[in-house]
mmCIF file of C-alpha atoms and ligand atoms in Angstrom:
data_model
loop_
_atom_site.group_PDB
_atom_site.id
_atom_site.type_symbol
_atom_site.label_atom_id
_atom_site.label_comp_id
_atom_site.label_asym_id
_atom_site.label_seq_id
_atom_site.Cartn_x
_atom_site.Cartn_y
_atom_site.Cartn_z
ATOM 1 C CA MET V 1 -0.006 -0.021 0.132
ATOM 2 C CA ASN V 2 1.151 3.354 -0.696
ATOM 3 C CA ALA V 3 2.416 4.999 2.644
ATOM 4 C CA GLN V 4 0.715 8.116 2.340
ATOM 5 C CA VAL V 5 -2.706 6.233 1.696
ATOM 6 C CA GLU V 6 -1.789 4.262 4.642
ATOM 7 C CA THR V 7 -1.283 7.251 6.916
ATOM 8 C CA LEU V 8 -4.722 8.899 5.718
ATOM 9 C CA LEU V 9 -6.504 5.799 6.134
ATOM 10 C CA LYS V 10 -5.442 5.340 9.679
ATOM 11 C CA GLU V 11 -6.208 8.936 10.389
ATOM 12 C CA GLN V 12 -9.687 8.255 8.768
ATOM 13 C CA VAL V 13 -10.359 5.472 11.351
ATOM 14 C CA ASN V 14 -9.962 8.150 14.207
ATOM 15 C CA LYS V 15 -12.137 10.514 12.232
ATOM 16 C CA GLU V 16 -15.028 8.202 11.533
ATOM 17 C CA PHE V 17 -15.017 7.330 15.420
ATOM 18 C CA TYR V 18 -15.200 11.150 16.213
ATOM 19 C CA SER V 19 -17.970 11.125 13.632
ATOM 20 C CA ALA V 20 -19.845 8.597 15.684
ATOM 21 C CA TYR V 21 -19.046 10.325 19.052
ATOM 22 C CA LEU V 22 -20.384 13.915 17.610
ATOM 23 C CA TYR V 23 -23.455 12.411 16.457
ATOM 24 C CA LEU V 24 -23.768 10.748 19.810
ATOM 25 C CA ALA V 25 -23.503 14.021 21.419
ATOM 26 C CA ILE V 26 -26.079 15.297 19.006
ATOM 27 C CA ALA V 27 -28.397 12.417 20.190
ATOM 28 C CA ASN V 28 -27.921 13.409 23.614
ATOM 29 C CA TYR V 29 -28.705 16.991 22.945
ATOM 30 C CA TYR V 30 -31.975 16.059 21.426
ATOM 31 C CA HIS V 31 -32.974 13.600 24.133
ATOM 32 C CA SER V 32 -32.469 16.388 26.652
ATOM 33 C CA LYS V 33 -34.961 18.382 24.547
ATOM 34 C CA ASN V 34 -37.555 15.292 24.723
ATOM 35 C CA LEU V 35 -36.915 15.122 21.023
ATOM 36 C CA ASN V 36 -36.244 11.372 20.993
ATOM 37 C CA GLY V 37 -36.869 10.795 17.440
ATOM 38 C CA PHE V 38 -34.170 13.133 16.736
ATOM 39 C CA GLY V 39 -32.261 11.421 19.226
ATOM 40 C CA HIS V 40 -32.590 8.086 17.596
ATOM 41 C CA TRP V 41 -32.113 9.518 14.171
ATOM 42 C CA PHE V 42 -28.638 10.495 15.131
ATOM 43 C CA GLU V 43 -28.061 7.227 17.153
ATOM 44 C CA VAL V 44 -28.577 5.356 14.069
ATOM 45 C CA GLN V 45 -26.173 7.695 12.299
ATOM 46 C CA ALA V 46 -23.519 7.189 14.987
ATOM 47 C CA ARG V 47 -23.894 3.292 14.623
ATOM 48 C CA GLU V 48 -23.258 3.894 10.835
ATOM 49 C CA GLU V 49 -19.963 5.944 11.634
ATOM 50 C CA GLN V 50 -18.679 3.213 13.998
ATOM 51 C CA GLU V 51 -19.347 0.760 10.756
ATOM 52 C CA HIS V 52 -17.546 2.976 8.750
ATOM 53 C CA ALA V 53 -14.394 2.983 11.212
ATOM 54 C CA MET V 54 -14.345 -0.688 11.269
ATOM 55 C CA LYS V 55 -14.596 -1.149 7.572
ATOM 56 C CA ILE V 56 -11.412 0.912 7.218
ATOM 57 C CA LEU V 57 -9.807 -0.762 10.171
ATOM 58 C CA LYS V 58 -10.580 -4.315 8.264
ATOM 59 C CA TYR V 59 -9.223 -3.108 5.083
ATOM 60 C CA LEU V 60 -6.033 -1.824 6.861
ATOM 61 C CA GLN V 61 -5.772 -5.148 8.718
ATOM 62 C CA ASP V 62 -6.349 -7.197 5.601
ATOM 63 C CA ASN V 63 -3.385 -5.260 3.808
ATOM 64 C CA GLY V 64 -1.255 -6.282 6.777
ATOM 65 C CA VAL V 65 -1.253 -2.860 8.335
ATOM 66 C CA MET V 66 -0.982 -2.421 12.210
ATOM 67 C CA VAL V 67 -3.108 0.315 13.156
ATOM 68 C CA LYS V 68 -2.300 2.156 16.545
ATOM 69 C CA LEU V 69 -5.862 3.668 17.938
ATOM 70 C CA GLU V 70 -5.510 7.297 18.860
ATOM 71 C CA ALA V 71 -7.503 9.322 21.410
ATOM 72 C CA ILE V 72 -10.935 10.548 19.920
ATOM 73 C CA ALA V 73 -11.576 14.268 20.739
ATOM 74 C CA ALA V 74 -14.443 15.442 22.566
ATOM 75 C CA PRO V 75 -17.351 16.619 20.390
ATOM 76 C CA GLU V 76 -19.479 19.923 20.538
ATOM 77 C CA ALA V 77 -22.027 18.993 23.082
ATOM 78 C CA GLU V 78 -24.081 22.560 23.673
ATOM 79 C CA PHE V 79 -26.140 23.875 20.700
ATOM 80 C CA SER V 80 -27.945 27.069 20.680
ATOM 81 C CA ASP V 81 -31.355 25.774 19.326
ATOM 82 C CA THR V 82 -32.844 22.646 17.818
ATOM 83 C CA ARG V 83 -31.902 23.370 14.193
ATOM 84 C CA THR V 84 -28.266 24.265 14.909
ATOM 85 C CA PRO V 85 -27.073 20.333 15.257
ATOM 86 C CA LEU V 86 -28.691 19.595 11.769
ATOM 87 C CA LEU V 87 -26.368 22.318 10.369
ATOM 88 C CA ALA V 88 -23.377 21.167 12.223
ATOM 89 C CA ALA V 89 -24.110 17.335 10.971
ATOM 90 C CA LEU V 90 -24.369 18.535 7.375
ATOM 91 C CA GLY V 91 -21.133 20.868 7.610
ATOM 92 C CA HIS V 92 -19.404 17.620 9.249
ATOM 93 C CA GLU V 93 -20.553 15.320 6.466
ATOM 94 C CA GLN V 94 -19.300 17.806 3.864
ATOM 95 C CA TYR V 95 -16.015 18.032 5.384
ATOM 96 C CA VAL V 96 -15.555 14.107 5.789
ATOM 97 C CA THR V 97 -16.417 13.987 2.093
ATOM 98 C CA GLY V 98 -13.551 16.287 1.430
ATOM 99 C CA LEU V 99 -11.496 13.793 3.608
ATOM 100 C CA ILE V 100 -12.450 10.963 1.562
ATOM 101 C CA HIS V 101 -11.783 12.690 -1.881
ATOM 102 C CA ALA V 102 -8.429 13.605 -0.649
ATOM 103 C CA ILE V 103 -7.513 9.862 0.158
ATOM 104 C CA TYR V 104 -8.948 8.806 -3.038
ATOM 105 C CA LYS V 105 -6.979 11.532 -4.914
ATOM 106 C CA GLN V 106 -3.717 10.271 -3.180
ATOM 107 C CA ALA V 107 -4.501 6.471 -3.992
ATOM 108 C CA ARG V 108 -5.319 7.484 -7.652
ATOM 109 C CA ASP V 109 -1.949 9.611 -8.096
ATOM 110 C CA SER V 110 -0.034 6.856 -6.532
ATOM 111 C CA ASP V 111 -1.483 4.125 -8.729
ATOM 112 C CA ASP V 112 -3.047 2.378 -5.588
ATOM 113 C CA PHE V 113 -5.825 0.704 -7.417
ATOM 114 C CA ARG V 114 -6.954 -1.590 -4.727
ATOM 115 C CA ALA V 115 -7.445 1.441 -2.524
ATOM 116 C CA CYS V 116 -9.313 3.412 -4.893
ATOM 117 C CA GLN V 117 -11.650 0.529 -5.452
ATOM 118 C CA PHE V 118 -12.171 0.235 -1.767
ATOM 119 C CA LEU V 119 -12.834 3.935 -1.275
ATOM 120 C CA GLU V 120 -15.449 4.222 -3.973
ATOM 121 C CA TRP V 121 -17.999 2.657 -1.457
ATOM 122 C CA PHE V 122 -17.245 5.630 0.827
ATOM 123 C CA ILE V 123 -17.603 8.149 -2.044
ATOM 124 C CA ALA V 124 -21.126 6.906 -2.617
ATOM 125 C CA GLU V 125 -21.769 6.528 0.948
ATOM 126 C CA GLN V 126 -20.896 10.251 1.644
ATOM 127 C CA GLY V 127 -23.301 11.280 -1.230
ATOM 128 C CA GLU V 128 -25.998 9.536 0.520
ATOM 129 C CA GLU V 129 -25.220 11.019 3.824
ATOM 130 C CA GLU V 130 -24.858 14.549 2.646
ATOM 131 C CA LYS V 131 -28.326 13.994 0.940
ATOM 132 C CA SER V 132 -29.991 12.475 4.050
ATOM 133 C CA THR V 133 -28.937 15.168 6.109
ATOM 134 C CA SER V 134 -29.822 17.937 3.660
ATOM 135 C CA ASP V 135 -33.204 16.372 3.393
ATOM 136 C CA LEU V 136 -33.751 16.246 7.133
ATOM 137 C CA ILE V 137 -32.967 19.955 7.264
ATOM 138 C CA ALA V 138 -35.356 20.699 4.579
ATOM 139 C CA LYS V 139 -38.181 18.790 6.615
ATOM 140 C CA PHE V 140 -37.289 20.583 9.644
ATOM 141 C CA ASP V 141 -37.568 23.902 7.836
ATOM 142 C CA MET V 142 -40.919 22.922 6.312
ATOM 143 C CA LEU V 143 -42.492 21.336 9.653
ATOM 144 C CA GLY V 144 -40.207 22.602 12.727
ATOM 145 C CA GLY V 145 -41.728 25.785 12.809
ATOM 146 C CA ASP V 146 -44.548 25.097 15.135
ATOM 147 C CA ALA V 147 -44.849 22.759 18.031
ATOM 148 C CA LYS V 148 -47.452 20.219 16.010
ATOM 149 C CA GLY V 149 -44.968 19.782 12.970
ATOM 150 C CA LEU V 150 -42.087 19.356 15.083
ATOM 151 C CA TYR V 151 -44.017 16.760 17.109
ATOM 152 C CA LEU V 152 -45.013 15.027 13.859
ATOM 153 C CA LEU V 153 -41.346 14.782 12.248
ATOM 154 C CA ASN V 154 -40.143 13.704 15.608
ATOM 155 C CA ALA V 155 -42.306 10.692 15.546
ATOM 156 C CA GLU V 156 -41.362 10.220 12.012
ATOM 157 C CA LEU V 157 -37.992 10.056 12.733
ATOM 158 C CA ASN V 158 -38.510 7.412 15.232
ATOM 159 C CA ASN V 159 -38.902 4.973 12.539
ATOM 160 C CA ARG V 160 -35.456 5.062 10.954
ATOM 161 C CA GLU V 161 -33.720 1.555 11.319
HETATM 162 FE FE1 LIG C 201 -18.493 8.193 7.962
HETATM 163 FE FE2 LIG C 201 -20.903 10.208 7.677
HETATM 164 O O1 LIG C 201 -19.035 9.830 7.419
#
């Protein structure tokens, strides 16, 4: 494996676990506001982020790379209102998309074709995650303006599997 790709993938393991941690912090915030459906939505998101981290870890293991696990940074936990965490989540997904693209570019530029193929799944996944978070913001903006709309959206989000 290309050494720079290896370094970036190792760092990405930590960043995916950080993403899980950030979404758990957001879930905690929503539970504290009695918006348990939003909390559930972000707990599912956090689980997916852990799966991303494990997927990269497994790829590195399968390619003979030993990964030293680093400390996970503490995420933001206070938000000014119930819309702000949604914007934070979208901003974070866009940031992660940039990271994945940078790793892909490094893999492509160094002819690491196996890494390119591995990363294609993540490129598609980032597109889906940006869309699902944008969709959630759009729904919030349509429904979240009054208590009844927010209640209905919260109930809908509880159904996410
Ligand atoms: Fe694994 Fe949502 O980035």
